[in-house]
Amino acid sequence: LSTSVQNDPSIQVTKFDSEDACNSIKPDADEVYSQLKPYAGMPKEVLLLYSSQARYKVLREVLFWLTVACTLVLIALTITVIALSPRCLSWWQMSPVYQIYPRSFKDSDGDGVGDLKGILQQLDHFQYLNIKSIWVSPFYRSPMKDFGYDVEDFRDIDPLFGTMQDFEELLTEMHKRDLKLIMDFIPNHTSDKHRWFNLSRSGDPHYRDYYVWTDCNASNPKPNNWVSIFGNSSWSYDEVRKQCYYHQFLKEQPDLNFRNPDVRKEISDLIHFWLKKGVDGFRMDAVKHIFEAEHLRDEQQVDPNKPPEEITTEWDLYHDFTTTQIGLHDLLREWRAEMDVYSREPGRYRFLVIESYDYHEIEKTMMYYSTPLVKEGDFPFNFYLLDLPQNTSGFWVKHLVDLWMSNMPKGQWPNWVVGNHDRARIGTSVAPYVRAINMMLLTLPGTATTYYGEEIGMQNINITQDQVQDPAGRYNVSLSRDPQRSPMQWSDGVNAGFSLQSNATWLPVHPDYKTVNVEVQKKNESSVLAQYRSLNSLRESELPLHRGWFCYVHTDASVFSYLRELDGLNRAFLIVLNFGKEAAVTDLSAVNELPSQLSVLMSTVHENTGKSVSKSQIRTEAGEGLLIRFNSNKKFNQNHQEQCYISEKACYLGAMDILYKC
């Protein structure tokens, strides 16, 4: 109180004792439990009064420790799930790889040749098919002697296909749609118009050894008997340098000298250039040709009695000195390590696929896989199914599939190729079996590769000598690769929808485009396109199909059949494919793991979809494929390990809907 108030005798001041006040409201011990229960909005004094009672204090402590215990259990459970969970599949394992040959995919500017903007216009097609990975064949600046595989400038886009801005726009839009771009990379050689070659042939000290040069006779430029992939000597005389340079392909494609560290550095810089642009991976072209023996000795003839002057094709020699030389895998592993630097960003793994066809020496192809200790390729391309047309039968198909599966290193991921820009389309070479082949590709374990147009069953075109564009066919039309490179058939409109402004396309459109095109097949639920799309979506959604066991079940002269199943999951799939010339009835009654009655989930003969069949009498027409889904607690792989394969074993726990290592 103020001094004036205290000194005023007319005002009486009463002293308030807080301790007495508190004591006056404190209840007696006998009255405590007769009070009202705690209530909302109670003052702090009342709350403290009740909270100190045993019945409330114990409850609080029980709840606290229960919360702690639950938290620890959840943490332990999370750690356990993470530790036991199998590795997640990467983007390149989740869908087929779709190959675009850019000259033939979509023309946006009316010049009759496909381009990058044309690809951009058709990105909806990949989302419609549920395709995630797109490999685009070369679009670097090039004189086009080998349609882009002769590169004049690795850091520029050929004007025929667009500009660097067009490329960046395409890549950005692809990433917005969660699509991945795989670039074709050609390390073995350049164009003879490349700046490096011009400096090398003129004797520039830095570039002098960028290519493989040797002394030779100008009148007979053959330092040895080595031959080109395209035929005749792989040596050409250069009038400027007065020496011969080596080329395993066209004379306009001189081989780089990878024993020169400056060349290795140049190629490494190019890899970084495109990775910094944001590309998601590379298809390394013709890698087995990168090194050649330094001694330059003659290669051994396949037929020792053949006169040396008649050695003109690659098939005349054993290529012990010109392919798969020491140092090749070290170089590829260096490139893999550089790519991995860019893979550290979550969700941005950089993919590496190797292109090397080693024919009967499949063990050489398998060396391109990574090992547990050293990373190299994610997989080498499997070209053995390209031999399907040689003998369409169940035995032959199984042989080609097993050739890869039985030689592949344990735990690796397979892949399958049935067509590309160098080989005849399956729609022509094995026309009756296109649907069955697509079913096989999308139900086998691993990653399938789809060459543009295979999803609609496109066929080769017929060309005359005056229509030949491919240098390989200039002197022999039968060797031309043009027939499988015809424009993509989008619609039944002008130029099959490939080019809406041009009267002339770079190659003729196939005359069947009125009925074989994307637009028409989208409207038909039994079309090749509809079945391809359904199979691809099913593959992604069904665990047994994209990461389950693969087991051979039955093979005969006509039928190739296998199972896809996953431990812990009752749902499994039986695939029956007829590669014979006539209808067949397959008896699988000896397979105890199959139920007696089966239901056809999908048939390539649309009328047979949904039918019920007995496992002792599974009928298929010639060229028909059946996808049968069934439920069973019995697992085929447990009793037939020698017939089964899995990349990474996993089991399904239905109670928690998770996969775990087992």
XYZ file of C-alpha atoms in Angstrom:
662
model
C 0.000 0.000 0.000
C 1.057 3.524 -0.577
C 2.425 5.510 2.350
C -0.501 7.930 2.233
C -3.017 5.139 2.643
C -1.090 3.566 5.473
C -0.943 6.870 7.371
C -4.634 7.674 6.910
C -6.364 6.880 10.281
C -9.772 6.773 8.654
C -8.843 3.683 6.642
C -8.653 0.331 8.406
C -6.210 -2.180 6.885
C -6.678 -5.877 7.503
C -3.588 -8.106 7.225
C -4.077 -11.201 5.044
C -2.210 -14.341 6.105
C -1.858 -16.640 3.012
C -0.785 -19.636 5.062
C -3.908 -19.416 7.231
C -6.034 -19.100 4.099
C -4.589 -22.227 2.574
C -4.986 -24.118 5.805
C -8.585 -22.972 6.060
C -9.471 -24.593 2.711
C -7.379 -27.754 3.131
C -9.740 -30.644 3.779
C -9.271 -33.076 6.578
C -7.797 -36.427 5.717
C -11.122 -38.132 6.345
C -12.826 -35.826 3.887
C -10.412 -36.252 0.958
C -12.116 -39.192 -0.743
C -15.523 -37.705 -0.256
C -14.617 -34.822 -2.572
C -15.847 -34.564 -6.118
C -13.750 -36.318 -8.840
C -11.275 -34.212 -10.859
C -13.103 -32.012 -13.313
C -12.253 -30.019 -16.423
C -11.040 -26.501 -15.686
C -10.017 -27.291 -12.096
C -7.472 -24.880 -10.543
C -3.856 -25.919 -10.223
C -4.163 -26.445 -6.477
C -6.932 -29.013 -6.957
C -5.089 -30.725 -9.833
C -1.944 -31.056 -7.702
C -3.994 -32.356 -4.851
C -5.332 -35.267 -6.888
C -2.256 -35.951 -9.035
C -0.236 -36.833 -5.962
C -2.607 -39.640 -5.059
C -1.297 -43.153 -5.690
C -4.048 -44.271 -8.020
C -3.297 -41.431 -10.440
C 0.473 -41.456 -10.039
C 0.794 -45.187 -10.774
C -1.432 -44.927 -13.843
C 0.746 -42.126 -15.206
C 3.909 -44.122 -14.748
C 2.368 -47.216 -16.335
C 1.301 -45.213 -19.387
C 4.729 -43.584 -19.658
C 6.675 -46.845 -19.577
C 4.171 -48.506 -21.860
C 4.760 -45.721 -24.403
C 8.511 -46.152 -24.092
C 8.215 -49.911 -24.539
C 5.966 -49.551 -27.606
C 8.367 -47.063 -29.152
C 11.304 -49.419 -28.639
C 9.331 -52.316 -30.084
C 8.415 -50.246 -33.159
C 12.047 -49.197 -33.637
C 13.202 -52.796 -33.308
C 10.494 -53.972 -35.691
C 11.445 -51.294 -38.239
C 15.116 -52.263 -38.043
C 14.195 -55.931 -38.417
C 11.983 -55.276 -41.440
C 14.717 -53.206 -43.095
C 17.364 -55.834 -42.342
C 15.223 -58.685 -43.619
C 13.759 -56.899 -46.638
C 15.232 -57.822 -50.024
C 16.799 -55.112 -52.137
C 14.247 -52.972 -53.976
C 14.247 -53.390 -57.735
C 15.808 -50.523 -59.669
C 13.996 -48.626 -62.421
C 15.708 -50.613 -65.197
C 14.289 -53.819 -63.702
C 10.710 -52.579 -63.402
C 9.708 -52.401 -67.056
C 10.924 -53.336 -70.538
C 13.544 -51.168 -72.206
C 11.985 -49.637 -75.336
C 14.375 -48.939 -78.218
C 13.705 -45.905 -80.402
C 15.415 -45.612 -83.776
C 15.036 -41.815 -84.000
C 15.018 -41.557 -87.803
C 11.899 -43.714 -87.877
C 9.900 -42.923 -84.745
C 8.125 -39.595 -85.389
C 8.770 -36.702 -87.751
C 7.770 -33.345 -86.253
C 9.051 -30.924 -88.902
C 7.893 -32.542 -92.137
C 11.285 -33.448 -93.633
C 10.428 -37.159 -93.698
C 12.931 -38.080 -90.982
C 12.134 -38.656 -87.297
C 13.557 -36.270 -84.715
C 13.748 -35.425 -80.994
C 10.633 -33.258 -81.009
C 8.805 -36.165 -82.577
C 9.781 -38.358 -79.619
C 8.565 -35.620 -77.270
C 5.193 -35.597 -79.012
C 4.740 -39.323 -78.424
C 5.675 -39.640 -74.726
C 2.056 -40.488 -73.916
C 2.581 -43.745 -75.811
C 5.077 -44.960 -73.214
C 2.810 -44.103 -70.329
C -0.033 -45.908 -72.082
C 2.186 -49.012 -72.339
C 3.524 -48.564 -68.797
C 7.076 -48.330 -70.186
C 9.602 -46.655 -67.873
C 12.927 -46.992 -69.748
C 13.646 -45.633 -73.229
C 16.846 -46.265 -75.170
C 17.379 -43.844 -78.062
C 19.783 -44.801 -80.849
C 22.450 -42.199 -81.790
C 21.494 -38.617 -82.522
C 24.968 -37.023 -82.313
C 26.250 -34.782 -85.092
C 27.266 -37.158 -87.867
C 27.927 -37.398 -91.630
C 25.445 -40.333 -91.476
C 27.632 -42.839 -93.306
C 26.349 -45.361 -90.756
C 23.276 -43.392 -89.640
C 24.723 -41.896 -86.478
C 27.201 -44.575 -85.471
C 29.901 -42.478 -87.167
C 30.117 -39.533 -84.775
C 31.591 -36.215 -85.842
C 30.910 -34.421 -82.546
C 29.914 -36.240 -79.364
C 28.865 -32.985 -77.701
C 26.376 -31.832 -80.294
C 23.027 -32.910 -81.782
C 22.795 -33.517 -85.500
C 20.557 -30.838 -87.100
C 18.583 -33.654 -88.717
C 17.266 -34.550 -85.241
C 17.087 -31.070 -83.718
C 19.153 -29.006 -81.308
C 20.644 -29.373 -77.849
C 17.709 -27.332 -76.569
C 15.352 -29.915 -78.090
C 17.269 -32.665 -76.307
C 17.158 -30.869 -72.965
C 13.447 -30.213 -73.354
C 12.858 -33.900 -74.136
C 14.896 -35.050 -71.137
C 13.137 -32.628 -68.783
C 9.691 -33.726 -69.921
C 10.652 -37.387 -69.650
C 11.796 -36.928 -66.066
C 8.570 -35.096 -65.226
C 6.755 -38.246 -66.348
C 9.130 -40.547 -64.442
C 10.594 -41.859 -67.700
C 14.296 -42.714 -67.991
C 16.516 -41.947 -70.992
C 19.286 -44.357 -72.005
C 21.715 -42.946 -74.564
C 23.590 -44.906 -77.190
C 27.311 -44.322 -76.626
C 29.877 -45.277 -79.285
C 33.354 -45.414 -77.722
C 35.170 -47.651 -80.235
C 35.417 -45.239 -83.155
C 34.554 -41.809 -84.508
C 33.743 -40.432 -87.933
C 36.669 -39.619 -90.201
C 35.227 -36.079 -90.122
C 35.857 -35.788 -86.395
C 38.262 -33.045 -85.341
C 40.486 -35.589 -83.573
C 40.991 -37.613 -86.740
C 41.790 -34.573 -88.867
C 44.404 -33.481 -86.329
C 45.769 -37.015 -86.056
C 46.186 -37.512 -89.803
C 47.907 -34.120 -90.079
C 50.484 -35.193 -87.473
C 49.504 -32.911 -84.570
C 51.801 -34.013 -81.694
C 48.968 -34.304 -79.164
C 46.564 -36.155 -81.452
C 49.098 -38.183 -83.431
C 48.323 -41.437 -81.563
C 44.576 -40.925 -81.019
C 43.915 -43.599 -83.671
C 45.564 -46.883 -84.690
C 48.115 -46.118 -87.396
C 50.791 -48.282 -89.007
C 53.104 -48.184 -91.973
C 51.785 -49.826 -95.117
C 52.071 -49.952 -98.871
C 49.823 -47.447 -100.625
C 49.242 -49.782 -103.550
C 48.252 -52.699 -101.303
C 47.251 -51.290 -97.899
C 47.026 -54.547 -95.930
C 49.426 -54.664 -92.983
C 47.746 -57.949 -92.017
C 44.701 -60.066 -92.857
C 42.288 -58.375 -90.464
C 38.847 -57.747 -91.989
C 36.070 -55.256 -91.322
C 32.609 -56.123 -89.988
C 31.292 -54.762 -93.288
C 33.709 -56.886 -95.299
C 37.161 -56.540 -96.923
C 40.280 -55.218 -95.234
C 39.942 -53.237 -92.025
C 42.855 -51.023 -93.092
C 42.674 -47.927 -95.284
C 45.528 -45.818 -96.615
C 45.523 -42.106 -95.793
C 47.111 -39.875 -98.421
C 47.775 -37.073 -95.944
C 49.660 -39.080 -93.310
C 51.011 -41.695 -95.740
C 50.050 -44.491 -93.354
C 47.185 -46.923 -92.878
C 44.577 -46.468 -90.185
C 42.511 -49.255 -88.642
C 38.692 -49.451 -88.816
C 36.654 -52.444 -87.676
C 33.573 -50.992 -89.392
C 33.360 -48.627 -92.364
C 36.498 -46.866 -93.605
C 34.731 -43.663 -92.519
C 34.764 -44.991 -88.931
C 38.412 -45.073 -87.754
C 39.081 -46.923 -84.477
C 40.315 -44.938 -81.497
C 43.536 -46.000 -79.775
C 42.545 -46.736 -76.186
C 46.130 -47.538 -75.226
C 46.634 -43.775 -75.330
C 45.702 -42.302 -71.895
C 44.650 -39.043 -73.560
C 41.975 -40.919 -75.534
C 40.699 -42.570 -72.358
C 40.500 -39.146 -70.735
C 38.582 -37.729 -73.710
C 35.972 -40.505 -73.564
C 35.699 -40.184 -69.796
C 35.020 -36.462 -70.200
C 32.272 -37.249 -72.717
C 30.611 -39.617 -70.262
C 30.650 -36.875 -67.623
C 29.293 -34.364 -70.132
C 26.120 -36.365 -70.742
C 25.696 -37.481 -67.139
C 25.770 -33.838 -66.080
C 23.036 -33.213 -68.637
C 20.962 -35.714 -66.670
C 20.865 -38.844 -68.845
C 19.942 -41.964 -66.887
C 22.271 -44.481 -68.470
C 24.262 -45.662 -71.447
C 24.134 -48.514 -73.912
C 27.824 -49.065 -74.676
C 28.125 -49.993 -78.332
C 30.508 -52.586 -79.822
C 32.726 -52.743 -76.751
C 34.469 -56.007 -77.654
C 36.185 -54.128 -80.514
C 37.695 -51.401 -78.297
C 41.154 -52.978 -78.060
C 43.212 -54.867 -80.634
C 46.510 -56.688 -80.235
C 49.516 -54.388 -80.529
C 51.586 -56.935 -82.453
C 49.214 -56.765 -85.476
C 49.820 -60.407 -86.409
C 47.535 -62.208 -88.867
C 44.480 -63.877 -87.371
C 43.944 -67.592 -87.851
C 41.747 -68.626 -90.768
C 38.614 -70.641 -90.093
C 39.404 -72.624 -93.227
C 43.188 -72.985 -93.389
C 42.981 -74.129 -97.007
C 41.265 -70.977 -98.217
C 43.550 -68.728 -100.295
C 44.497 -65.604 -98.258
C 43.287 -63.283 -101.015
C 39.792 -64.708 -100.575
C 39.606 -63.749 -96.887
C 37.034 -60.954 -97.142
C 34.433 -61.411 -94.363
C 34.546 -61.494 -90.587
C 33.415 -65.142 -90.702
C 36.627 -66.175 -92.436
C 38.785 -65.548 -89.346
C 39.010 -66.354 -85.651
C 39.128 -62.935 -84.007
C 41.667 -63.667 -81.302
C 43.571 -60.413 -81.895
C 40.757 -57.953 -82.650
C 38.080 -58.618 -79.993
C 37.879 -58.934 -76.197
C 41.509 -58.035 -75.548
C 43.233 -57.612 -72.183
C 42.332 -54.256 -70.643
C 38.752 -54.152 -71.925
C 37.060 -55.001 -68.633
C 39.357 -52.706 -66.656
C 38.274 -49.848 -68.908
C 34.565 -50.656 -68.542
C 34.931 -50.816 -64.756
C 36.551 -47.395 -64.780
C 33.551 -46.004 -66.647
C 31.181 -47.786 -64.266
C 32.931 -46.179 -61.264
C 32.598 -42.740 -62.847
C 28.908 -43.328 -63.483
C 28.388 -44.414 -59.882
C 29.419 -40.956 -58.693
C 26.200 -39.707 -60.301
C 24.170 -42.578 -58.831
C 24.492 -41.318 -55.262
C 21.466 -39.082 -55.613
C 18.399 -41.027 -54.395
C 16.344 -42.392 -57.249
C 18.933 -41.414 -59.880
C 20.811 -44.661 -60.427
C 22.785 -44.535 -63.694
C 22.324 -47.684 -65.742
C 24.978 -49.385 -67.897
C 24.121 -52.025 -70.496
C 26.826 -53.595 -72.629
C 26.429 -54.490 -76.311
C 28.593 -57.450 -77.281
C 27.452 -60.463 -79.290
C 29.961 -63.260 -78.769
C 28.002 -65.985 -80.569
C 29.086 -69.448 -79.349
C 31.516 -67.942 -76.817
C 28.788 -67.014 -74.363
C 31.198 -67.151 -71.434
C 32.794 -63.981 -72.821
C 29.432 -62.216 -72.767
C 28.841 -63.206 -69.143
C 32.062 -61.451 -68.108
C 30.352 -58.080 -68.621
C 28.152 -58.649 -65.561
C 29.258 -57.046 -62.311
C 30.653 -59.267 -59.569
C 30.171 -59.003 -55.781
C 33.580 -57.315 -55.624
C 33.744 -55.231 -58.818
C 30.952 -53.383 -60.618
C 30.771 -53.400 -64.401
C 27.621 -53.710 -66.509
C 24.144 -54.086 -65.055
C 23.736 -56.656 -67.783
C 25.055 -57.372 -71.272
C 22.455 -57.564 -74.004
C 21.222 -61.109 -74.592
C 21.026 -61.555 -78.366
C 20.542 -65.310 -78.412
C 16.774 -65.098 -78.889
C 17.544 -63.391 -82.208
C 18.166 -66.949 -83.415
C 14.522 -67.918 -82.843
C 13.702 -67.974 -86.590
C 16.252 -70.735 -87.182
C 13.977 -73.369 -85.668
C 10.592 -72.584 -84.164
C 9.949 -75.417 -81.747
C 9.512 -75.857 -78.025
C 12.920 -77.523 -77.714
C 14.697 -74.739 -79.598
C 13.090 -71.957 -77.581
C 13.961 -73.653 -74.304
C 17.523 -74.171 -75.535
C 17.916 -70.450 -76.272
C 16.401 -69.420 -72.940
C 18.464 -71.924 -70.983
C 21.633 -70.965 -72.842
C 21.489 -67.669 -70.978
C 20.021 -68.871 -67.687
C 22.485 -71.735 -67.212
C 25.541 -69.587 -68.007
C 24.543 -66.407 -66.183
C 26.460 -65.787 -62.919
C 24.454 -66.555 -59.785
C 22.246 -63.736 -58.555
C 22.423 -61.684 -61.753
C 19.527 -60.211 -63.704
C 18.702 -61.631 -67.178
C 17.443 -59.751 -70.223
C 15.889 -60.685 -73.543
C 16.137 -59.229 -77.062
C 14.240 -60.523 -80.099
C 14.754 -57.608 -82.486
C 16.725 -54.417 -83.105
C 17.818 -52.059 -85.865
C 20.261 -54.640 -87.256
C 18.054 -57.744 -87.372
C 14.816 -58.667 -89.136
C 11.602 -57.962 -87.262
C 9.930 -60.909 -85.529
C 6.723 -59.846 -87.260
C 8.344 -61.035 -90.478
C 10.795 -63.751 -89.471
C 8.425 -65.588 -87.108
C 5.105 -63.918 -87.900
C 2.725 -66.575 -86.483
C 4.436 -66.431 -83.101
C 4.600 -62.674 -82.427
C 1.951 -62.733 -79.711
C 3.442 -65.792 -78.009
C 6.914 -64.210 -78.127
C 5.622 -60.999 -76.513
C 3.977 -63.118 -73.807
C 7.230 -64.964 -73.240
C 9.322 -61.771 -73.051
C 7.000 -60.223 -70.462
C 6.717 -63.331 -68.264
C 10.327 -64.543 -68.278
C 12.453 -63.263 -65.379
C 14.503 -60.143 -66.049
C 14.181 -57.157 -68.382
C 12.803 -57.427 -71.910
C 13.869 -55.106 -74.713
C 11.176 -53.966 -77.139
C 12.224 -52.599 -80.518
C 9.820 -49.878 -81.657
C 6.820 -51.364 -83.443
C 7.074 -54.817 -81.876
C 4.211 -53.861 -79.577
C 1.892 -53.696 -82.603
C 3.466 -56.493 -84.655
C 5.152 -54.363 -87.336
C 6.821 -56.234 -90.191
C 9.813 -55.620 -92.444
C 9.244 -53.597 -95.587
C 10.348 -54.703 -99.034
C 12.791 -52.340 -100.705
C 14.343 -52.142 -104.140
C 17.970 -51.390 -104.913
C 17.207 -47.736 -105.673
C 15.505 -47.338 -102.265
C 18.469 -48.615 -100.244
C 19.747 -46.170 -97.631
C 21.881 -48.501 -95.490
C 25.580 -48.589 -96.522
C 25.629 -52.309 -95.736
C 23.152 -52.874 -98.568
C 24.549 -50.492 -101.185
C 26.179 -53.310 -103.139
C 23.939 -56.174 -102.047
C 20.336 -55.341 -101.226
C 19.957 -58.607 -99.298
C 22.404 -57.270 -96.680
C 20.481 -54.024 -96.150
C 19.101 -53.307 -92.674
C 16.567 -50.844 -94.054
C 13.614 -53.288 -94.013
C 13.466 -53.311 -90.200
C 13.893 -49.531 -89.934
C 10.701 -48.365 -91.645
C 8.633 -45.513 -90.125
C 6.573 -46.224 -87.019
C 2.896 -46.805 -87.794
C 0.853 -44.509 -85.565
C -2.435 -44.299 -87.465
C -4.174 -45.088 -90.742
C -3.652 -41.486 -91.891
C -1.084 -40.041 -94.277
C 2.344 -41.676 -93.880
C 0.874 -43.832 -91.097
C 0.899 -40.758 -88.850
C 4.716 -40.751 -88.866
C 4.971 -37.524 -90.846
C 1.896 -35.387 -91.353
C 3.498 -32.798 -93.636
C 5.826 -34.698 -95.939
C 4.917 -36.607 -99.079
C 8.118 -38.621 -98.887
C 9.495 -40.411 -95.836
C 13.155 -41.442 -95.633
C 12.061 -45.073 -96.050
C 8.702 -46.292 -97.364
C 5.879 -46.971 -94.905
C 4.744 -50.587 -94.764
C 1.590 -51.045 -96.886
C -0.251 -52.794 -94.008
C -0.313 -49.573 -91.946
C -4.081 -49.176 -92.446
C -4.707 -52.085 -90.071
C -1.386 -52.395 -88.213
C -1.079 -49.132 -86.295
C -1.330 -47.821 -82.742
C -4.588 -45.907 -83.168
C -6.547 -48.832 -84.588
C -5.165 -51.367 -82.119
C -6.009 -49.193 -79.127
C -9.667 -49.697 -79.985
C -9.381 -53.484 -80.202
C -9.084 -55.353 -76.907
C -7.753 -58.451 -78.677
C -5.019 -56.639 -80.628
C -1.285 -57.238 -80.288
C -0.996 -53.816 -78.619
C -3.769 -54.500 -76.093
C -2.221 -57.826 -75.109
C 1.255 -56.295 -74.819
C -0.086 -53.541 -72.577
C -2.040 -55.950 -70.363
C 0.938 -58.271 -69.967
C 3.284 -55.428 -69.076
C 0.885 -54.050 -66.455
C 0.387 -57.537 -65.027
C 4.143 -58.046 -64.837
C 4.545 -54.906 -62.753
C 1.663 -55.659 -60.392
C 2.311 -59.359 -59.778
C 5.226 -60.249 -57.495
C 5.737 -63.745 -58.939
C 6.189 -62.302 -62.426
C 8.750 -59.629 -61.701
C 10.788 -61.148 -58.886
C 9.604 -64.696 -58.256
C 10.996 -68.130 -59.086
C 11.275 -69.220 -62.717
C 10.927 -72.995 -63.193
C 10.932 -75.141 -66.315
C 7.861 -77.398 -66.252
C 7.510 -79.005 -69.670
C 9.118 -78.939 -73.095
C 8.414 -80.911 -76.255
C 8.647 -80.427 -80.013
C 5.872 -77.817 -79.908
C 5.374 -76.528 -76.376
C 7.607 -74.603 -73.994
C 6.077 -74.217 -70.521
C 7.273 -72.745 -67.239
C 6.078 -71.548 -63.829
C 6.457 -68.254 -61.976
C 5.903 -68.437 -58.210
C 6.938 -66.764 -54.971
C 7.507 -68.473 -51.630
C 4.826 -67.532 -49.115
C 2.377 -66.404 -51.787
C -0.342 -68.845 -52.812
C -0.887 -67.155 -56.172
C 1.312 -68.413 -59.031
C 1.403 -68.456 -62.844
C 1.764 -71.155 -65.460
C 2.812 -70.101 -68.957
C 2.240 -72.474 -71.892
C 3.593 -71.415 -75.306
C 3.066 -73.333 -78.541
C 5.927 -72.751 -80.998
C 4.946 -75.695 -83.168
C 3.308 -75.881 -86.561
C -0.008 -77.282 -85.313
C -2.266 -77.517 -82.268
C -0.928 -79.439 -79.280
C -2.320 -80.949 -76.069
C -0.023 -80.774 -73.052
C -0.384 -83.191 -70.135
C 0.874 -81.748 -66.850
C -0.874 -84.255 -64.582
C 2.535 -85.301 -63.215
C 3.054 -81.805 -61.802
C 1.586 -82.314 -58.321
C 1.940 -78.650 -57.438
C -0.734 -77.714 -59.980
C -4.440 -77.956 -59.131
C -6.493 -80.295 -61.326
C -8.535 -77.493 -62.905
C -6.972 -74.316 -64.200
C -8.394 -71.036 -65.463
C -6.851 -69.152 -68.394
C -6.206 -65.562 -67.324
C -5.075 -64.555 -70.820
C -4.700 -66.264 -74.166
C -3.127 -64.794 -77.272
C -6.196 -66.294 -78.993
C -8.680 -63.919 -77.415
C -11.626 -66.348 -77.527
C -9.795 -68.717 -75.179
C -9.308 -66.163 -72.403
C -11.270 -67.143 -69.313
C -11.677 -70.782 -70.262
C -11.271 -73.565 -67.711
C -8.829 -76.354 -68.598
C -7.732 -79.608 -67.029
C -4.025 -79.817 -66.271
C -3.938 -83.162 -68.051
C -5.312 -81.668 -71.267
C -4.064 -78.145 -71.916
C -4.763 -77.447 -75.576
C -2.958 -74.702 -77.475
C -3.204 -73.701 -81.113
C -0.041 -73.183 -83.170
C 1.440 -69.845 -82.093
C -0.854 -69.556 -79.052
C 0.307 -68.566 -75.602
C -1.604 -69.172 -72.370
C -1.124 -67.297 -69.115
C -2.764 -69.298 -66.330
C -3.118 -67.992 -62.791
C -3.762 -70.495 -60.012
C -3.666 -70.830 -56.239
C -1.620 -73.500 -54.485
C 0.183 -73.952 -51.169
C 2.665 -76.334 -52.803
C 5.787 -74.763 -54.294
C 7.356 -76.353 -57.346
C 10.808 -74.881 -56.662
C 11.144 -76.648 -53.318
C 11.212 -80.088 -54.943
C 12.822 -79.180 -58.271
C 15.724 -76.871 -57.471
C 17.670 -78.015 -60.541
C 14.862 -76.739 -62.790
C 14.436 -73.356 -61.111
C 16.136 -69.982 -60.962
C 15.751 -66.796 -58.932
C 17.882 -63.652 -59.001
C 17.432 -62.769 -55.332
C 15.387 -65.065 -53.141
C 12.511 -63.447 -51.262
C 9.429 -64.677 -49.411
C 6.046 -63.066 -48.955
C 4.520 -62.486 -45.491
C 0.800 -62.118 -46.030
C 0.000 -60.954 -42.476
C 2.051 -57.790 -43.016
C 1.941 -57.686 -46.842
C 5.746 -57.470 -47.084
C 8.652 -59.307 -48.662
C 11.521 -60.622 -46.571
C 14.788 -62.449 -47.174
C 14.450 -66.168 -46.652
